[in-house]
């Protein structure tokens, strides 16, 4: 008894189409064009907001870059208060958003993100000018007790820079 393949015993894959062999190639080409046309739409990534806030790429956390505006620090889903405030500000870093304390930990969003004077601006094209401070950055959407630690770290960095300027040496960056 000759062995038949499973496909041969079931008949055509799509019997309702009843395509001639010459039409099967056209069908494959059409399906390929459809898939290629839809693929970019279903796989579009949402724009990141990291570059729209000062030091957005330096916010510490379990993910790089940190999902600063979400309850789930990996991103997606429910927003924390900073995410809500950021959306209310039109997804822009504004003076009002900067001065707010979204997480209620006693430090303004600007202090937490290194823009205590609320002067940083996001570049329309290219890379933004760095904010006043890039150390001691904390998450403005997550209340923490790091305010004191960040303040001390910032003061030590300033003292080091002052000492280096005073003595003209570049040093190795350590106290």
XYZ file of C-alpha atoms in Angstrom:
175
model
C 0.000 0.000 0.000
C 1.437 3.360 -1.010
C 1.846 6.020 1.675
C -0.081 9.222 1.067
C 0.714 12.541 2.618
C -1.828 14.037 5.004
C -2.395 16.953 2.653
C -3.166 14.703 -0.282
C -5.871 12.901 1.674
C -7.527 16.108 2.938
C -7.682 17.827 -0.389
C -6.813 21.418 -1.184
C -5.926 23.740 1.675
C -8.672 26.199 0.749
C -11.205 24.208 -1.305
C -13.641 27.088 -1.560
C -11.184 29.136 -3.632
C -10.603 26.426 -6.257
C -7.689 28.261 -7.810
C -5.874 27.125 -10.866
C -2.167 26.470 -10.250
C -1.303 29.622 -12.195
C -3.533 31.707 -9.882
C -1.921 30.319 -6.714
C 1.236 32.354 -7.356
C -0.829 35.508 -7.788
C -2.653 34.757 -4.518
C 0.645 34.312 -2.673
C 1.942 37.579 -4.099
C -1.270 39.364 -3.093
C -1.114 37.981 0.459
C 2.520 38.988 0.737
C 1.678 42.539 -0.373
C -1.183 42.676 2.149
C 1.007 41.486 5.021
C 3.810 43.885 4.077
C 1.328 46.744 3.865
C -0.232 46.029 7.251
C 2.922 45.116 9.140
C 4.163 48.693 9.678
C 0.756 49.744 11.007
C 0.365 46.948 13.531
C 3.949 47.166 14.724
C 4.307 50.932 15.063
C 6.056 51.980 18.238
C 4.718 54.829 20.299
C 6.990 57.820 20.520
C 9.084 57.944 23.663
C 8.793 60.872 25.985
C 12.298 60.479 27.427
C 13.686 63.415 25.442
C 10.796 65.681 26.396
C 11.800 65.969 30.053
C 15.201 66.950 31.440
C 17.421 63.951 32.193
C 14.659 61.622 31.042
C 17.318 59.067 30.144
C 18.963 59.322 33.578
C 16.010 58.559 35.839
C 17.150 55.587 37.936
C 15.144 52.407 37.954
C 14.761 48.853 36.782
C 14.525 49.805 33.121
C 16.575 52.075 30.860
C 15.044 54.425 30.026
C 12.711 54.428 32.992
C 8.955 54.678 32.371
C 8.751 57.796 34.536
C 5.052 58.497 33.928
C 3.688 55.016 34.674
C 2.763 53.122 37.829
C 4.381 50.075 36.227
C 7.975 51.234 35.897
C 8.400 48.915 32.886
C 5.889 51.105 31.024
C 2.368 50.839 29.630
C -0.857 50.879 31.570
C -1.957 53.168 34.356
C -0.119 56.465 34.725
C 1.230 57.797 37.973
C 0.587 61.403 39.012
C 3.612 62.675 37.083
C 2.297 60.994 33.918
C -1.114 62.572 34.503
C 0.461 65.993 35.107
C 2.713 65.610 32.032
C -0.300 64.850 29.854
C -2.193 67.823 31.353
C 0.808 70.010 30.399
C 0.347 68.968 26.771
C 3.184 66.401 26.882
C 5.647 69.278 27.266
C 8.073 70.358 29.959
C 6.491 73.573 31.184
C 7.387 75.887 34.058
C 4.187 74.837 35.824
C 4.972 71.120 35.474
C 8.546 71.778 36.596
C 7.391 73.552 39.773
C 4.843 70.878 40.692
C 5.643 68.115 43.162
C 3.746 65.328 41.411
C 4.761 62.567 43.823
C 4.360 64.662 46.991
C 7.828 63.920 48.370
C 8.710 67.552 49.054
C 10.822 68.147 45.936
C 9.573 69.752 42.739
C 9.617 67.802 39.487
C 12.354 70.171 38.322
C 14.507 69.477 41.382
C 14.105 65.734 40.874
C 14.995 65.936 37.165
C 17.924 68.362 37.476
C 16.144 71.548 36.368
C 15.568 73.351 39.692
C 15.235 76.772 38.014
C 12.741 75.473 35.429
C 14.670 76.831 32.448
C 15.401 73.645 30.463
C 13.887 73.383 26.986
C 13.487 70.333 24.774
C 15.139 70.755 21.383
C 12.781 70.798 18.413
C 15.482 69.058 16.354
C 18.630 67.299 17.436
C 19.860 66.899 20.964
C 18.651 69.140 23.789
C 21.039 71.273 25.819
C 21.819 69.449 29.087
C 19.906 70.663 32.150
C 21.605 72.438 35.060
C 22.323 69.178 36.854
C 22.705 65.583 35.695
C 23.508 63.882 39.007
C 21.193 62.991 41.866
C 18.267 62.480 39.484
C 15.168 60.897 41.004
C 11.788 59.828 39.633
C 9.206 62.647 39.878
C 6.441 60.045 39.709
C 7.644 57.984 42.647
C 7.797 59.423 46.174
C 11.064 58.531 47.834
C 13.388 59.575 50.583
C 16.187 60.099 48.105
C 15.753 63.859 48.211
C 18.345 64.184 50.944
C 20.734 61.738 49.271
C 20.379 63.567 45.947
C 20.943 66.907 47.660
C 24.145 65.678 49.323
C 25.368 64.103 46.071
C 24.698 67.377 44.229
C 26.520 69.411 46.900
C 29.508 67.068 46.765
C 29.657 67.326 42.958
C 29.542 71.115 43.174
C 32.241 71.152 45.875
C 34.443 68.915 43.735
C 33.973 71.147 40.688
C 34.746 74.221 42.785
C 37.899 72.628 44.230
C 39.064 71.570 40.785
C 38.533 75.097 39.495
C 40.312 76.565 42.478
C 43.378 74.361 42.126
C 43.324 74.171 38.347
C 43.467 70.386 38.335
C 41.085 68.072 36.622
C 41.616 65.297 39.161
C 40.082 61.894 38.787
C 36.577 62.947 39.833
C 36.808 61.477 43.327
C 36.953 63.140 46.697
